[in-house]
Amino acid sequence: MSINQATYTVVEGGSITAPKGFTSAGLHCGLKKTTRNDLGVILCEVPATAAAVYTTNVFQAAPLKVTRESLADGTLQAVIVNSGNANACTGEQGEADAYEMRAAAAKALGVNEQNVAVASTGVIGELLKMDCVRSGIAGLPEKLDGGAAGAEEFSQAILTTDLVKKECCVEVLVGGEKVTIAGAAKGSGMIHPNMATMLGFMTTDALIDGEDLQSLLRTATNTTFNMITVDGDTSTNDMLVTMASGLAGNEKLTRLHADWDAFAAAFTHVCQHLAKAIARDGEGATKLIEVQISGAVHDEAAGAIAKTVVGSSLVKSAIFGADANWGRIIAAVGRAGVPVSPEKVDISLGEIEVLRQSRPVAFDEEQALHYLQKTDTVVITVVLSDGEGKATAWGCDLTYDYVRINAAYRT
Amino acid sequence: MSINQATYTVVEGGSITAPKGFTSAGLHCGLKKTTRNDLGVILCEVPATAAAVYTTNVFQAAPLKVTRESLADGTLQAVIVNSGNANACTGEQGEADAYEMRAAAAKALGVNEQNVAVASTGVIGELLKMDCVRSGIAGLPEKLDGGAAGAEEFSQAILTTDLVKKECCVEVLVGGEKVTIAGAAKGSGMIHPNMATMLGFMTTDALIDGEDLQSLLRTATNTTFNMITVDGDTSTNDMLVTMASGLAGNEKLTRLHADWDAFAAAFTHVCQHLAKAIARDGEGATKLIEVQISGAVHDEAAGAIAKTVVGSSLVKSAIFGADANWGRIIAAVGRAGVPVSPEKVDISLGEIEVLRQSRPVAFDEEQALHYLQKTDTVVITVVLSDGEGKATAWGCDLTYDYVRINAAYRT
């Protein structure tokens, strides 16, 4: 999916309540030890066409089972989310708790239980404090808000070790009607391709075919959320849920619609923005790393190489140290498990060429140091000579703070 | 390969010169900025039956090409090794330098050029300072020593970021004759299954069939060196070379010999000892982590799970922090890419059971903290219920020092 930005407009400050029909809320119910929000909801005023993608981990948390069940008919009207506790590896009680969470939210919001998705994130293996959850859910309806305030409270409620909230909003014309797409996401550790400790929620007011929405979500995810890695770990709880209210007044979107490509590009933009925001906010990160691979035998090979490079602890440490150590980059390229012609590799750091045809280029170390120290986003470009395959992956540097954060997460 | 220790004896303080026929030496020739040894040699008084395994990285350093060529006939008489510079990504000049290193060593030692292996480790992409290498090689013969001193100098010469030298020596009876097997290895960063930034050298005085030696080396490597990971990175330079002088006076060993299993167990012991020593000395490590998997669908699946758990940055950080965070262990088990029955997983940390049938066990947090803080080797045991497959992998914790070491390796 290439993103042709000319076809849509980014709305600065836009949020998940910008698309018509959505309100949201968040509050602190007691699952987190701090006073930060830990319970949130997104509500659509009508049953929305919905789609989702889930973690590929063999172990899947209880909320995922419940959400899959709710989504079986392709419709959702609300998503209830908590942070502070993942409700994973919690057995039958955990499953019962996830069902109760769904029922309580449905009752409080006055919607059909089968139209409520449940998402949880946080510590694994501890039962949810259901008294907190119950009283929290009861308090949500009065806080529902269709403006920026409601979105803000919700965004805060889904964060764990995240330092910043991640939001994005775009507008695109469909048959002459303005359609809005927005998203919010969380995740900063246990982030790896194929849905990591990541929760993502997208809203749109587009009227859209359900199967085409699911298909678009999957396609967009593959080149965005599935191309980020913070630490190579994939969580038990990841999901990305999207709801389309259909209230924009547009002609119904299908993949055959003249404006499908524009909508898909706008949708993918939101996914990419959120994915990059997660990578940039990786635990302990000081920099976003973007790895662009081209000339691979095919796109899948390029993707494998991009993810191997951006996931290499040695590359990540070198970037943290502003060390133009391309030896680690080429070593990572070479172990990605895909064919590469070893004698024909070009590597650049930003605009600075460091390797040409697999031979070191004499470059200005001062210039490289300056680039690596001053830039907010380190771009590593690798050009192979094996075909037309290309891919981009995103990650972050490996820092003392990553170790500090993860050496004592539970304490 | 199971190791039946009853059939062989570990020789404390034994080294690569213990087997009959071997001498070694090491010195500082100027490739390292410090005054530590950076050039070493092992010499056999007769042409030795030899075998080797190499990195799987697509990019292979020049010395590997030269060593493969020397080993084509299954015979070696000497190995010349330098640290401080990997002679990788150095193009035609690098290849010429590796050939010159081989020729110079052959001349200095008075052996056939085709019987000399070359190994290098260190920074990638810089040409070897050949004046240092030439004068260094010229100085090696007078330092050759068949005792502990020669082995000590050699062991020091192959280290880079290693903190300690890694050696092992065992004795085993073959047809009533004492046969000695010894090894030395280096490696502490860029360590991952399939030959990492690892150089290993094994010597034995056994008389042994060349093909069977190569086969044994490969088998033993798969359950030892290929089951360790420090940071998931695989280098361009790894090799493990073994030379058998045949001077022990034993009946020739083949896989049909009555004492083959005893010899193989002794040989594998040396491999495992060196592999674990490398994992324990992982860059910045404070602890060895041993992950034992059983009950997997087959051994390969068990191996994949073991390596995924021991390679997880989150697991490694938690161990550094003495945090009994089994959620990260089960998350790693679940993303290993092999079938696992999610409801039937038992996990223990040392003797402390923390998960039974995928449900948390109430354990004494103080006891767990004490175990994780005080033990030198953290043993993570995962029992699945899917079959008979088992495997063990080794790694180390992820610490501030790993980041510090790798943020400024070149500087």
PDB file of N, CA and C in Angstrom, chain A residues 126-195:
ATOM      1  N   GLU A 126      -2.425 -11.915  36.712  1.00  0.00           N
ATOM      2  CA  GLU A 126      -3.131 -11.501  37.920  1.00  0.00           C
ATOM      3  C   GLU A 126      -4.590 -11.281  37.567  1.00  0.00           C
ATOM      4  N   LEU A 127      -5.478 -11.665  38.483  1.00  0.00           N
ATOM      5  CA  LEU A 127      -6.903 -11.469  38.229  1.00  0.00           C
ATOM      6  C   LEU A 127      -7.233  -9.983  38.293  1.00  0.00           C
ATOM      7  N   LEU A 128      -8.174  -9.583  37.468  1.00  0.00           N
ATOM      8  CA  LEU A 128      -8.655  -8.200  37.487  1.00  0.00           C
ATOM      9  C   LEU A 128      -9.334  -7.912  38.824  1.00  0.00           C
ATOM     10  N   LYS A 129      -9.110  -6.712  39.346  1.00  0.00           N
ATOM     11  CA  LYS A 129      -9.882  -6.297  40.529  1.00  0.00           C
ATOM     12  C   LYS A 129     -11.250  -5.884  40.026  1.00  0.00           C
ATOM     13  N   MET A 130     -12.200  -6.811  40.075  1.00  0.00           N
ATOM     14  CA  MET A 130     -13.475  -6.563  39.427  1.00  0.00           C
ATOM     15  C   MET A 130     -14.310  -5.508  40.136  1.00  0.00           C
ATOM     16  N   ASP A 131     -14.062  -5.308  41.433  1.00  0.00           N
ATOM     17  CA  ASP A 131     -14.802  -4.234  42.101  1.00  0.00           C
ATOM     18  C   ASP A 131     -14.419  -2.878  41.509  1.00  0.00           C
ATOM     19  N   CYS A 132     -13.137  -2.719  41.242  1.00  0.00           N
ATOM     20  CA  CYS A 132     -12.689  -1.476  40.598  1.00  0.00           C
ATOM     21  C   CYS A 132     -13.322  -1.347  39.207  1.00  0.00           C
ATOM     22  N   VAL A 133     -13.275  -2.458  38.455  1.00  0.00           N
ATOM     23  CA  VAL A 133     -13.794  -2.429  37.086  1.00  0.00           C
ATOM     24  C   VAL A 133     -15.286  -2.094  37.091  1.00  0.00           C
ATOM     25  N   ARG A 134     -16.024  -2.744  37.989  1.00  0.00           N
ATOM     26  CA  ARG A 134     -17.481  -2.522  38.036  1.00  0.00           C
ATOM     27  C   ARG A 134     -17.809  -1.064  38.342  1.00  0.00           C
ATOM     28  N   SER A 135     -17.210  -0.540  39.396  1.00  0.00           N
ATOM     29  CA  SER A 135     -17.550   0.845  39.752  1.00  0.00           C
ATOM     30  C   SER A 135     -17.052   1.806  38.689  1.00  0.00           C
ATOM     31  N   GLY A 136     -15.917   1.461  38.090  1.00  0.00           N
ATOM     32  CA  GLY A 136     -15.387   2.314  37.025  1.00  0.00           C
ATOM     33  C   GLY A 136     -16.330   2.363  35.833  1.00  0.00           C
ATOM     34  N   ILE A 137     -16.809   1.206  35.407  1.00  0.00           N
ATOM     35  CA  ILE A 137     -17.709   1.163  34.247  1.00  0.00           C
ATOM     36  C   ILE A 137     -18.982   1.954  34.535  1.00  0.00           C
ATOM     37  N   ALA A 138     -19.459   1.833  35.765  1.00  0.00           N
ATOM     38  CA  ALA A 138     -20.674   2.565  36.128  1.00  0.00           C
ATOM     39  C   ALA A 138     -20.469   4.072  36.018  1.00  0.00           C
ATOM     40  N   GLY A 139     -19.237   4.506  36.219  1.00  0.00           N
ATOM     41  CA  GLY A 139     -18.962   5.938  36.165  1.00  0.00           C
ATOM     42  C   GLY A 139     -18.659   6.479  34.775  1.00  0.00           C
ATOM     43  N   LEU A 140     -18.507   5.592  33.797  1.00  0.00           N
ATOM     44  CA  LEU A 140     -18.101   6.043  32.462  1.00  0.00           C
ATOM     45  C   LEU A 140     -19.161   6.843  31.697  1.00  0.00           C
ATOM     46  N   PRO A 141     -20.450   6.392  31.699  1.00  0.00           N
ATOM     47  CA  PRO A 141     -21.430   7.065  30.834  1.00  0.00           C
ATOM     48  C   PRO A 141     -21.503   8.567  31.050  1.00  0.00           C
ATOM     49  N   GLU A 142     -21.457   9.008  32.292  1.00  0.00           N
ATOM     50  CA  GLU A 142     -21.607  10.444  32.546  1.00  0.00           C
ATOM     51  C   GLU A 142     -20.401  11.235  32.050  1.00  0.00           C
ATOM     52  N   LYS A 143     -19.315  10.531  31.752  1.00  0.00           N
ATOM     53  CA  LYS A 143     -18.114  11.213  31.273  1.00  0.00           C
ATOM     54  C   LYS A 143     -18.003  11.208  29.756  1.00  0.00           C
ATOM     55  N   LEU A 144     -18.906  10.502  29.082  1.00  0.00           N
ATOM     56  CA  LEU A 144     -18.827  10.422  27.619  1.00  0.00           C
ATOM     57  C   LEU A 144     -18.850  11.808  27.001  1.00  0.00           C
ATOM     58  N   ASP A 145     -17.967  11.995  26.029  1.00  0.00           N
ATOM     59  CA  ASP A 145     -17.813  13.310  25.422  1.00  0.00           C
ATOM     60  C   ASP A 145     -17.440  13.141  23.953  1.00  0.00           C
ATOM     61  N   GLY A 146     -18.037  13.929  23.091  1.00  0.00           N
ATOM     62  CA  GLY A 146     -17.768  13.818  21.660  1.00  0.00           C
ATOM     63  C   GLY A 146     -16.684  14.761  21.181  1.00  0.00           C
ATOM     64  N   GLY A 147     -16.046  15.465  22.094  1.00  0.00           N
ATOM     65  CA  GLY A 147     -15.008  16.413  21.704  1.00  0.00           C
ATOM     66  C   GLY A 147     -13.622  15.919  22.047  1.00  0.00           C
ATOM     67  N   ALA A 148     -12.688  16.848  22.040  1.00  0.00           N
ATOM     68  CA  ALA A 148     -11.284  16.503  22.293  1.00  0.00           C
ATOM     69  C   ALA A 148     -11.087  16.001  23.718  1.00  0.00           C
ATOM     70  N   ALA A 149     -11.904  16.489  24.659  1.00  0.00           N
ATOM     71  CA  ALA A 149     -11.722  16.114  26.062  1.00  0.00           C
ATOM     72  C   ALA A 149     -11.965  14.622  26.274  1.00  0.00           C
ATOM     73  N   GLY A 150     -13.034  14.119  25.657  1.00  0.00           N
ATOM     74  CA  GLY A 150     -13.344  12.689  25.790  1.00  0.00           C
ATOM     75  C   GLY A 150     -12.248  11.830  25.192  1.00  0.00           C
ATOM     76  N   ALA A 151     -11.750  12.253  24.037  1.00  0.00           N
ATOM     77  CA  ALA A 151     -10.676  11.498  23.380  1.00  0.00           C
ATOM     78  C   ALA A 151      -9.411  11.512  24.224  1.00  0.00           C
ATOM     79  N   GLU A 152      -9.141  12.650  24.844  1.00  0.00           N
ATOM     80  CA  GLU A 152      -7.959  12.798  25.692  1.00  0.00           C
ATOM     81  C   GLU A 152      -8.027  11.833  26.883  1.00  0.00           C
ATOM     82  N   GLU A 153      -9.190  11.797  27.534  1.00  0.00           N
ATOM     83  CA  GLU A 153      -9.342  10.907  28.688  1.00  0.00           C
ATOM     84  C   GLU A 153      -9.165   9.447  28.268  1.00  0.00           C
ATOM     85  N   PHE A 154      -9.724   9.099  27.101  1.00  0.00           N
ATOM     86  CA  PHE A 154      -9.599   7.732  26.613  1.00  0.00           C
ATOM     87  C   PHE A 154      -8.140   7.399  26.313  1.00  0.00           C
ATOM     88  N   SER A 155      -7.480   8.311  25.605  1.00  0.00           N
ATOM     89  CA  SER A 155      -6.084   8.062  25.226  1.00  0.00           C
ATOM     90  C   SER A 155      -5.210   7.833  26.450  1.00  0.00           C
ATOM     91  N   GLN A 156      -5.462   8.597  27.500  1.00  0.00           N
ATOM     92  CA  GLN A 156      -4.688   8.421  28.730  1.00  0.00           C
ATOM     93  C   GLN A 156      -4.972   7.063  29.365  1.00  0.00           C
ATOM     94  N   ALA A 157      -6.198   6.582  29.200  1.00  0.00           N
ATOM     95  CA  ALA A 157      -6.616   5.360  29.896  1.00  0.00           C
ATOM     96  C   ALA A 157      -5.971   4.099  29.332  1.00  0.00           C
ATOM     97  N   ILE A 158      -5.483   4.180  28.108  1.00  0.00           N
ATOM     98  CA  ILE A 158      -4.926   2.964  27.505  1.00  0.00           C
ATOM     99  C   ILE A 158      -3.405   2.874  27.632  1.00  0.00           C
ATOM    100  N   LEU A 159      -2.780   3.868  28.234  1.00  0.00           N
ATOM    101  CA  LEU A 159      -1.321   3.855  28.307  1.00  0.00           C
ATOM    102  C   LEU A 159      -0.811   2.995  29.473  1.00  0.00           C
ATOM    103  N   THR A 160       0.373   2.367  29.270  1.00  0.00           N
ATOM    104  CA  THR A 160       1.043   1.678  30.385  1.00  0.00           C
ATOM    105  C   THR A 160       2.398   2.352  30.590  1.00  0.00           C
ATOM    106  N   THR A 161       3.459   1.805  29.986  1.00  0.00           N
ATOM    107  CA  THR A 161       4.754   2.478  30.122  1.00  0.00           C
ATOM    108  C   THR A 161       4.939   3.557  29.056  1.00  0.00           C
ATOM    109  N   ASP A 162       3.932   3.795  28.260  1.00  0.00           N
ATOM    110  CA  ASP A 162       4.004   4.848  27.242  1.00  0.00           C
ATOM    111  C   ASP A 162       4.290   6.196  27.902  1.00  0.00           C
ATOM    112  N   LEU A 163       5.061   7.007  27.222  1.00  0.00           N
ATOM    113  CA  LEU A 163       5.311   8.358  27.737  1.00  0.00           C
ATOM    114  C   LEU A 163       4.346   9.357  27.131  1.00  0.00           C
ATOM    115  N   VAL A 164       3.908   9.108  25.921  1.00  0.00           N
ATOM    116  CA  VAL A 164       3.025  10.056  25.243  1.00  0.00           C
ATOM    117  C   VAL A 164       1.840   9.298  24.630  1.00  0.00           C
ATOM    118  N   LYS A 165       0.726   9.990  24.464  1.00  0.00           N
ATOM    119  CA  LYS A 165      -0.409   9.375  23.786  1.00  0.00           C
ATOM    120  C   LYS A 165      -0.173   9.437  22.287  1.00  0.00           C
ATOM    121  N   LYS A 166      -0.762   8.482  21.598  1.00  0.00           N
ATOM    122  CA  LYS A 166      -0.583   8.385  20.150  1.00  0.00           C
ATOM    123  C   LYS A 166      -1.936   8.534  19.483  1.00  0.00           C
ATOM    124  N   GLU A 167      -2.077   9.575  18.692  1.00  0.00           N
ATOM    125  CA  GLU A 167      -3.338   9.840  18.017  1.00  0.00           C
ATOM    126  C   GLU A 167      -3.065  10.299  16.601  1.00  0.00           C
ATOM    127  N   CYS A 168      -4.051  10.138  15.742  1.00  0.00           N
ATOM    128  CA  CYS A 168      -3.929  10.632  14.380  1.00  0.00           C
ATOM    129  C   CYS A 168      -5.327  10.798  13.805  1.00  0.00           C
ATOM    130  N   CYS A 169      -5.501  11.781  12.928  1.00  0.00           N
ATOM    131  CA  CYS A 169      -6.802  12.017  12.309  1.00  0.00           C
ATOM    132  C   CYS A 169      -6.586  12.549  10.894  1.00  0.00           C
ATOM    133  N   VAL A 170      -7.319  11.999   9.942  1.00  0.00           N
ATOM    134  CA  VAL A 170      -7.233  12.479   8.557  1.00  0.00           C
ATOM    135  C   VAL A 170      -8.637  12.612   7.969  1.00  0.00           C
ATOM    136  N   GLU A 171      -8.737  13.437   6.921  1.00  0.00           N
ATOM    137  CA  GLU A 171      -9.985  13.589   6.187  1.00  0.00           C
ATOM    138  C   GLU A 171      -9.746  13.256   4.730  1.00  0.00           C
ATOM    139  N   VAL A 172     -10.742  12.659   4.104  1.00  0.00           N
ATOM    140  CA  VAL A 172     -10.615  12.270   2.699  1.00  0.00           C
ATOM    141  C   VAL A 172     -12.002  12.385   2.057  1.00  0.00           C
ATOM    142  N   LEU A 173     -12.035  12.760   0.794  1.00  0.00           N
ATOM    143  CA  LEU A 173     -13.318  12.878   0.095  1.00  0.00           C
ATOM    144  C   LEU A 173     -13.688  11.547  -0.541  1.00  0.00           C
ATOM    145  N   VAL A 174     -14.922  11.127  -0.292  1.00  0.00           N
ATOM    146  CA  VAL A 174     -15.450   9.907  -0.914  1.00  0.00           C
ATOM    147  C   VAL A 174     -16.723  10.295  -1.646  1.00  0.00           C
ATOM    148  N   GLY A 175     -16.695  10.264  -2.958  1.00  0.00           N
ATOM    149  CA  GLY A 175     -17.854  10.689  -3.744  1.00  0.00           C
ATOM    150  C   GLY A 175     -18.251  12.116  -3.410  1.00  0.00           C
ATOM    151  N   GLY A 176     -17.250  12.958  -3.113  1.00  0.00           N
ATOM    152  CA  GLY A 176     -17.535  14.355  -2.814  1.00  0.00           C
ATOM    153  C   GLY A 176     -17.873  14.625  -1.357  1.00  0.00           C
ATOM    154  N   GLU A 177     -18.108  13.591  -0.571  1.00  0.00           N
ATOM    155  CA  GLU A 177     -18.425  13.785   0.852  1.00  0.00           C
ATOM    156  C   GLU A 177     -17.163  13.654   1.698  1.00  0.00           C
ATOM    157  N   LYS A 178     -17.055  14.509   2.707  1.00  0.00           N
ATOM    158  CA  LYS A 178     -15.902  14.416   3.603  1.00  0.00           C
ATOM    159  C   LYS A 178     -16.065  13.231   4.553  1.00  0.00           C
ATOM    160  N   VAL A 179     -15.065  12.376   4.565  1.00  0.00           N
ATOM    161  CA  VAL A 179     -15.032  11.237   5.484  1.00  0.00           C
ATOM    162  C   VAL A 179     -13.834  11.428   6.411  1.00  0.00           C
ATOM    163  N   THR A 180     -14.039  11.136   7.686  1.00  0.00           N
ATOM    164  CA  THR A 180     -12.963  11.305   8.658  1.00  0.00           C
ATOM    165  C   THR A 180     -12.522   9.949   9.199  1.00  0.00           C
ATOM    166  N   ILE A 181     -11.233   9.771   9.354  1.00  0.00           N
ATOM    167  CA  ILE A 181     -10.669   8.538   9.922  1.00  0.00           C
ATOM    168  C   ILE A 181      -9.727   8.962  11.042  1.00  0.00           C
ATOM    169  N   ALA A 182      -9.844   8.311  12.209  1.00  0.00           N
ATOM    170  CA  ALA A 182      -8.971   8.669  13.324  1.00  0.00           C
ATOM    171  C   ALA A 182      -8.550   7.420  14.060  1.00  0.00           C
ATOM    172  N   GLY A 183      -7.527   7.557  14.886  1.00  0.00           N
ATOM    173  CA  GLY A 183      -7.064   6.407  15.653  1.00  0.00           C
ATOM    174  C   GLY A 183      -6.312   6.815  16.891  1.00  0.00           C
ATOM    175  N   ALA A 184      -6.314   5.907  17.865  1.00  0.00           N
ATOM    176  CA  ALA A 184      -5.508   6.067  19.076  1.00  0.00           C
ATOM    177  C   ALA A 184      -4.864   4.717  19.345  1.00  0.00           C
ATOM    178  N   ALA A 185      -3.656   4.738  19.876  1.00  0.00           N
ATOM    179  CA  ALA A 185      -2.964   3.477  20.123  1.00  0.00           C
ATOM    180  C   ALA A 185      -2.098   3.592  21.362  1.00  0.00           C
ATOM    181  N   LYS A 186      -1.742   2.444  21.917  1.00  0.00           N
ATOM    182  CA  LYS A 186      -0.786   2.398  23.018  1.00  0.00           C
ATOM    183  C   LYS A 186       0.212   1.288  22.730  1.00  0.00           C
ATOM    184  N   GLY A 187       1.336   1.359  23.399  1.00  0.00           N
ATOM    185  CA  GLY A 187       2.337   0.310  23.254  1.00  0.00           C
ATOM    186  C   GLY A 187       3.714   0.910  23.269  1.00  0.00           C
ATOM    187  N   SER A 188       4.585   0.367  24.121  1.00  0.00           N
ATOM    188  CA  SER A 188       5.965   0.840  24.054  1.00  0.00           C
ATOM    189  C   SER A 188       6.960  -0.253  24.369  1.00  0.00           C
ATOM    190  N   GLY A 189       6.529  -1.310  25.039  1.00  0.00           N
ATOM    191  CA  GLY A 189       7.411  -2.458  25.241  1.00  0.00           C
ATOM    192  C   GLY A 189       6.740  -3.679  24.664  1.00  0.00           C
ATOM    193  N   MET A 190       7.463  -4.796  24.586  1.00  0.00           N
ATOM    194  CA  MET A 190       6.944  -6.036  24.023  1.00  0.00           C
ATOM    195  C   MET A 190       6.328  -5.786  22.647  1.00  0.00           C
ATOM    196  N   ILE A 191       7.047  -4.976  21.860  1.00  0.00           N
ATOM    197  CA  ILE A 191       6.549  -4.579  20.555  1.00  0.00           C
ATOM    198  C   ILE A 191       7.327  -5.315  19.479  1.00  0.00           C
ATOM    199  N   HIS A 192       6.658  -6.053  18.649  1.00  0.00           N
ATOM    200  CA  HIS A 192       7.317  -6.762  17.564  1.00  0.00           C
ATOM    201  C   HIS A 192       6.286  -7.028  16.481  1.00  0.00           C
ATOM    202  N   PRO A 193       6.757  -7.168  15.263  1.00  0.00           N
ATOM    203  CA  PRO A 193       5.830  -7.465  14.178  1.00  0.00           C
ATOM    204  C   PRO A 193       4.781  -8.500  14.578  1.00  0.00           C
ATOM    205  N   ASN A 194       3.641  -8.376  14.003  1.00  0.00           N
ATOM    206  CA  ASN A 194       2.474  -9.210  14.290  1.00  0.00           C
ATOM    207  C   ASN A 194       1.857  -8.892  15.644  1.00  0.00           C
ATOM    208  N   MET A 195       1.436  -7.663  15.767  1.00  0.00           N
ATOM    209  CA  MET A 195       0.644  -7.242  16.912  1.00  0.00           C
ATOM    210  C   MET A 195       1.314  -7.495  18.241  1.00  0.00           C
TER     211      MET A 195
END
